Short mmCIF file of C-alpha atoms in Angstrom, two decimals:
data_model
loop_
_atom_site.label_atom_id
_atom_site.label_comp_id
_atom_site.label_asym_id
_atom_site.label_seq_id
_atom_site.Cartn_x
_atom_site.Cartn_y
_atom_site.Cartn_z
CA ARG A 1 102.58 104.80 62.82
CA LEU A 2 102.70 101.95 65.40
CA ASN A 3 100.23 101.98 68.27
CA LEU A 4 100.56 100.57 71.69
CA MET A 5 98.29 97.73 70.59
CA ASP A 6 100.98 96.56 68.12
CA ASP A 7 103.12 93.75 69.53
CA PHE A 8 106.51 95.36 68.76
CA LEU A 9 105.71 98.73 70.42
CA PHE A 10 103.98 97.08 73.44
CA ASP A 11 106.89 94.72 73.95
CA ILE A 12 109.41 97.60 73.94
CA ALA A 13 107.28 99.85 76.14
CA THR A 14 106.80 97.19 78.74
CA LEU A 15 110.54 96.64 79.26
CA ASP A 16 110.12 99.80 81.42
CA LEU A 17 108.84 98.74 84.84
CA GLU A 18 107.32 102.20 85.44
CA LEU A 19 105.28 101.98 82.29
CA CYS A 20 104.08 98.48 83.30
CA LYS A 21 102.87 100.02 86.55
CA ILE A 22 101.04 102.88 84.74
CA ILE A 23 99.37 100.40 82.39
CA LEU A 24 98.19 98.31 85.34
CA GLU A 25 96.80 101.29 87.24
CA LEU A 26 94.94 102.72 84.26
CA SER A 27 93.56 99.25 83.35
CA LEU A 28 92.36 98.29 86.81
CA GLY A 29 91.36 101.73 88.25
CA PHE A 30 93.33 101.56 91.43
CA ARG A 31 96.80 102.65 92.56
CA ILE A 32 99.77 100.36 93.11
CA ARG A 33 102.68 101.54 95.27
CA SER A 34 105.30 99.48 93.59
CA ILE A 35 105.91 96.43 91.38
CA ARG A 36 108.78 94.16 90.56
CA TRP A 37 109.40 91.59 87.87
CA LYS A 38 108.03 88.24 88.87
CA GLU A 39 111.36 86.30 88.94
CA GLY A 40 112.32 88.02 85.72
CA GLN A 41 109.99 85.61 83.89
CA LYS A 42 108.09 86.09 80.73
CA VAL A 43 108.04 82.43 79.90
CA VAL A 44 106.55 79.63 82.07
CA HIS A 45 107.33 76.12 81.13
CA ASN A 46 105.03 73.19 81.45
CA LEU A 47 105.75 69.49 81.90
CA PRO A 48 108.18 68.07 79.22
CA GLY A 49 106.32 67.82 75.91
CA LYS A 50 103.47 70.05 77.10
CA ARG A 51 102.74 73.57 76.00
CA GLY A 52 104.09 76.46 78.03
CA ILE A 53 103.24 80.14 77.91
CA ARG A 54 104.95 83.41 77.01
CA MET A 55 103.50 86.46 78.69
CA ASP A 56 103.68 90.04 77.47
CA PHE A 57 104.60 91.13 81.04
CA TYR A 58 104.42 89.48 84.41
CA VAL A 59 104.94 91.36 87.68
CA GLU A 60 104.15 91.27 91.36
CA ASP A 61 103.31 94.18 93.58
CA GLU A 62 104.25 94.94 97.17
CA GLU A 63 101.13 93.17 98.48
CA GLY A 64 102.07 89.96 96.61
CA ARG A 65 99.49 90.25 93.97
CA ILE A 66 100.57 88.86 90.57
CA PHE A 67 99.63 90.55 87.35
CA ASP A 68 99.86 89.13 83.83
CA VAL A 69 99.00 91.55 81.05
CA GLU A 70 98.36 90.52 77.41
CA MET A 71 97.69 92.55 74.33
CA GLN A 72 95.23 91.04 71.74
CA LYS A 73 94.73 93.00 68.56
CA ARG A 74 92.50 90.51 66.72
CA ASN A 75 89.76 88.18 67.91
CA GLU A 76 91.03 84.62 67.53
CA GLY A 77 88.21 83.15 69.60
CA ASN A 78 90.45 81.70 72.26
CA ILE A 79 90.62 84.22 75.15
CA PRO A 80 88.34 82.50 77.73
CA LYS A 81 90.25 79.18 77.55
CA ARG A 82 93.54 80.97 77.07
CA THR A 83 93.11 82.81 80.41
CA ARG A 84 92.14 79.52 82.07
CA PHE A 85 95.29 77.90 80.78
CA TYR A 86 97.46 80.85 81.84
CA GLN A 87 95.99 80.78 85.33
CA ALA A 88 96.90 77.08 85.74
CA LEU A 89 100.50 77.67 84.67
CA LEU A 90 100.85 80.84 86.68
CA ASP A 91 99.81 78.97 89.89
CA ALA A 92 101.89 75.85 89.35
CA PRO A 93 105.24 77.25 90.27
CA LEU A 94 103.99 79.08 93.41
CA LEU A 95 103.82 75.94 95.54
CA GLU A 96 106.92 73.93 96.49
CA SER A 97 107.05 70.19 96.21
CA GLY A 98 105.51 68.66 99.31
CA GLU A 99 103.93 71.89 100.51
CA LYS A 100 100.70 70.90 102.27
CA GLY A 101 98.80 74.23 102.43
CA PHE A 102 97.75 76.52 99.69
CA ASP A 103 98.42 79.90 101.42
CA SER A 104 101.40 80.58 99.05
CA LEU A 105 99.00 80.94 96.08
CA ASN A 106 99.09 84.65 95.50
CA PRO A 107 96.04 86.65 94.38
CA THR A 108 96.31 86.97 90.57
CA TYR A 109 95.05 89.20 87.83
CA ILE A 110 95.11 88.16 84.20
CA ILE A 111 94.41 91.29 82.03
CA VAL A 112 93.74 91.08 78.34
CA ILE A 113 93.57 94.40 76.40
CA CYS A 114 91.48 93.77 73.30
CA GLY A 115 91.04 95.82 70.14
CA PHE A 116 87.57 94.37 69.85
CA ASP A 117 84.45 93.75 72.02
CA LEU A 118 84.75 90.11 72.96
CA TYR A 119 81.21 89.92 74.37
CA GLY A 120 79.45 92.54 72.25
CA LEU A 121 77.97 94.38 75.24
CA GLY A 122 79.78 97.69 74.74
CA ARG A 123 81.69 97.48 78.01
CA TYR A 124 85.14 98.98 78.33
CA ARG A 125 85.97 96.54 81.10
CA TYR A 126 84.67 92.99 81.82
CA THR A 127 85.82 91.64 85.23
CA PHE A 128 85.37 87.96 86.03
CA GLU A 129 85.78 85.88 89.15
CA ASN A 130 84.45 82.56 90.33
CA ARG A 131 81.06 82.85 91.96
CA CYS A 132 78.32 80.42 93.25
CA CYS A 133 75.57 79.77 90.76
CA GLU A 134 73.03 78.98 93.51
CA VAL A 135 73.74 81.94 95.93
CA GLU A 136 73.78 85.37 94.44
CA GLY A 137 76.90 87.39 95.43
CA LEU A 138 78.75 84.41 96.96
CA ALA A 139 82.34 84.42 95.68
CA LEU A 140 84.40 81.30 95.71
CA GLY A 141 87.34 83.23 97.28
CA ASP A 142 90.09 81.78 95.14
CA GLU A 143 91.49 85.34 94.61
CA CYS A 144 91.74 84.94 90.85
CA LYS A 145 90.41 87.70 88.58
CA LYS A 146 90.34 87.93 84.78
CA VAL A 147 89.86 91.39 83.36
CA ILE A 148 89.01 91.80 79.63
CA LEU A 149 89.46 95.33 78.38
CA ASN A 150 87.80 96.58 75.18
CA THR A 151 89.05 99.59 73.20
CA LYS A 152 85.69 99.68 71.42
CA GLY A 153 83.65 100.29 74.56
CA THR A 154 80.63 102.63 74.66
CA ASN A 155 79.48 102.69 78.32
CA ASN A 156 81.24 106.08 79.07
CA ASP A 157 78.99 106.98 81.99
CA GLU A 158 79.76 103.77 83.88
CA VAL A 159 83.57 103.76 83.94
CA GLU A 160 86.28 106.19 84.95
CA GLN A 161 87.45 108.66 82.29
CA THR A 162 91.07 107.52 82.89
CA LEU A 163 90.21 104.07 81.52
CA ILE A 164 88.49 105.50 78.42
CA ASP A 165 91.40 107.79 77.61
CA PHE A 166 93.82 104.96 78.14
CA LEU A 167 92.10 102.54 75.88
CA ARG A 168 91.56 105.11 73.18
CA TYR A 169 95.23 105.79 73.34
CA VAL A 170 96.15 102.13 73.14
CA GLU A 171 94.24 101.88 69.85
CA HIS A 172 95.63 105.11 68.40
CA SER A 173 98.82 106.19 70.15
CA THR A 174 99.01 109.79 68.90
CA GLU A 175 99.17 113.25 70.32
CA GLU A 176 95.51 113.70 69.53
CA ARG A 177 94.50 110.92 71.92
CA VAL A 178 96.13 112.71 74.88
CA PRO A 179 93.59 115.29 75.99
CA ASP A 180 94.75 118.39 77.83
CA GLY A 181 92.96 117.46 81.00
CA CYS A 182 93.77 113.72 80.96
CA ASP A 183 95.56 111.88 83.76
CA GLU A 184 99.22 112.76 84.22
CA ARG A 185 100.12 109.08 84.00
CA LEU A 186 98.81 108.91 80.41
CA LYS A 187 100.81 111.96 79.51
CA TYR A 188 103.89 110.34 80.89
CA LEU A 189 103.20 107.08 79.01
CA HIS A 190 102.80 109.09 75.77
CA GLU A 191 106.12 110.95 76.25
CA LYS A 192 107.83 107.51 76.66
CA ILE A 193 106.09 106.15 73.53
CA LYS A 194 107.12 109.19 71.59
CA GLY A 195 110.67 108.56 72.64
CA ILE A 196 110.49 104.94 71.45
CA LYS A 197 108.98 105.93 68.08
CA SER A 198 111.57 108.56 67.39
CA ASN A 199 114.59 106.30 68.36
CA GLU A 200 116.55 105.59 65.20
CA GLN A 201 117.98 102.31 66.41
CA MET A 202 114.57 101.13 67.38
CA GLY A 203 113.40 101.91 63.88
CA VAL A 204 116.17 99.80 62.39
CA THR A 205 115.31 96.95 64.76
CA TYR A 206 111.66 97.08 63.67
CA MET A 207 112.59 97.03 59.95
CA LYS A 208 114.83 94.08 60.43
CA MET A 209 112.02 92.26 62.25
CA GLU A 210 109.58 93.08 59.52
CA GLU A 211 111.99 91.75 56.88
CA ARG A 212 112.59 88.59 58.83
CA ASP A 213 108.84 87.98 59.28
CA ARG A 214 108.27 88.61 55.54
CA LEU A 215 110.91 86.01 54.57
CA ILE A 216 109.45 83.50 56.99
CA LYS A 217 105.97 84.03 55.61
CA GLU A 218 107.25 83.69 52.00
CA GLU A 219 109.15 80.51 52.88
CA GLY A 220 105.97 79.19 54.51
CA ILE A 221 103.81 79.96 51.44
CA GLU A 222 106.38 78.26 49.18
CA GLN A 223 106.39 75.16 51.33
CA GLY A 224 102.61 75.16 51.38
CA ILE A 225 102.48 75.32 47.62
CA GLU A 226 104.93 72.45 47.25
CA GLN A 227 102.84 70.35 49.64
CA GLY A 228 99.68 71.09 47.59
CA ILE A 229 101.48 70.13 44.38
CA LYS A 230 102.74 66.90 45.89
CA ALA A 231 99.27 66.00 47.19
CA MET A 232 97.74 66.66 43.80
CA ILE A 233 100.30 64.53 41.99
CA LEU A 234 99.94 61.58 44.37
CA ASP A 235 96.14 61.79 44.29
CA ASN A 236 96.14 61.72 40.50
CA LEU A 237 98.60 58.90 40.30
CA GLU A 238 96.31 56.84 42.55
CA GLU A 239 93.56 57.63 40.08
CA ASN A 240 95.77 56.30 37.23
CA LYS A 241 95.99 59.66 35.44
CA THR A 242 98.64 59.93 32.80
CA ALA A 243 101.66 62.09 33.13
CA GLU A 244 100.34 64.53 30.51
CA GLN A 245 97.00 64.88 32.36
CA ILE A 246 98.77 65.53 35.66
CA ILE A 247 101.16 68.08 34.17
CA GLU A 248 98.26 69.90 32.48
CA LYS A 249 96.43 70.08 35.84
CA LEU A 250 99.51 71.45 37.61
CA ILE A 251 99.87 74.19 34.97
CA ARG A 252 96.24 75.28 35.38
CA ARG A 253 95.91 74.87 39.13
CA PHE A 254 99.25 76.48 40.26
CA SER A 255 100.00 78.66 37.26
CA LEU A 256 103.28 76.77 36.56
CA SER A 257 105.22 76.85 33.42
CA PRO A 258 105.34 73.46 31.50
CA GLU A 259 108.94 73.06 32.50
CA ALA A 260 108.23 73.65 36.19
CA ALA A 261 105.30 71.31 36.12
CA ARG A 262 107.38 68.54 34.50
CA GLU A 263 110.13 69.08 37.13
CA TYR A 264 107.64 68.63 39.96
CA TYR A 265 106.06 65.63 38.40
CA CYS A 266 109.47 63.95 37.91
CA GLN A 267 110.44 64.77 41.52
CA PHE A 268 107.38 63.30 43.14
CA ASP A 269 106.86 60.41 40.66
CA ARG A 270 110.63 59.56 41.09
CA MET A 271 111.11 59.52 37.41
CA GLU A 272 114.06 60.99 35.55
CA ASP A 273 112.09 61.95 32.45
CA ILE A 274 108.64 61.62 30.88
#
C-alpha cells in the first residue's frame, strides 16, 4: 500500500540512478542526458557543532547542474527556510580553500515534492529564483532555482500532462494512476515500483523498520510521561503539598495505581517509604 510519497519507498526507489533521472525529468519538464551521484553524498556536514543536512537524493548532470530532490508528505511549515539552508550547505563544499573566484559554483536545483499546496494557489509547480524588486524581469543570475511541486494542483491547462500524471502517481502509486497514453518514463517508473513492492525481502526490511520505529516511539512516550510525573511531584513539593495529596494527584492525572504512584513519589522525593 505504500506510495512513492512515503519515505521508505522513495528512499529505496532512488537508489536506482535511472529512476532518479526519470523523477528529475518529469519534475522539471526537460530532458537530461545523464546524471551521476554527487560524490556519493546524501549527507553534507556543517561546521563542528552546527547542523548538517541529509538529502533524499543528490546528483549532478553532464552539464554540471546539481539537483537535490526532497519528498515532503506533510506541511511542517519550514520549506522556504529549509531550502535556503540546504542551498547554503550545498554551495559550501564547491569552493576550495583560498579559491578567489566563484566560477566553480554550479547551477543548482532544489526540488521539493509536496503532498499539499504550500501556497494555496492551485499550481502543480512553483519555480523560484532571485530577481530584482525594482526592475521587472531582471534576474540576479546566481543560477539557483527552487522548485516546489504540489500533488494537489488544479491548473491542468497550464502545465504539461507528464507532470500531472507523475504527481498523481507520486501520491497514489497504483496501476490506476498509469494511464494507457502516459509518458513511457512513468510506465518504466511504475514497473520498477511494482518490483520493489513485490520483493519479499524488501517487505521484511520494511516491517523491521516499522517495529523499530514503534519501539522508539513507545520509549519516547514513556520517557515523556516520567518527565511529566517528575515535574508534577517537584512542583507540588515546592507548594508544600503532603505526600498523600501528591499521590492522589498522580493517580488522577496519569491513571496510575496507588502502588505505582507511591513508587514514583518515593523515587523523586528520595524517600524510602511514606
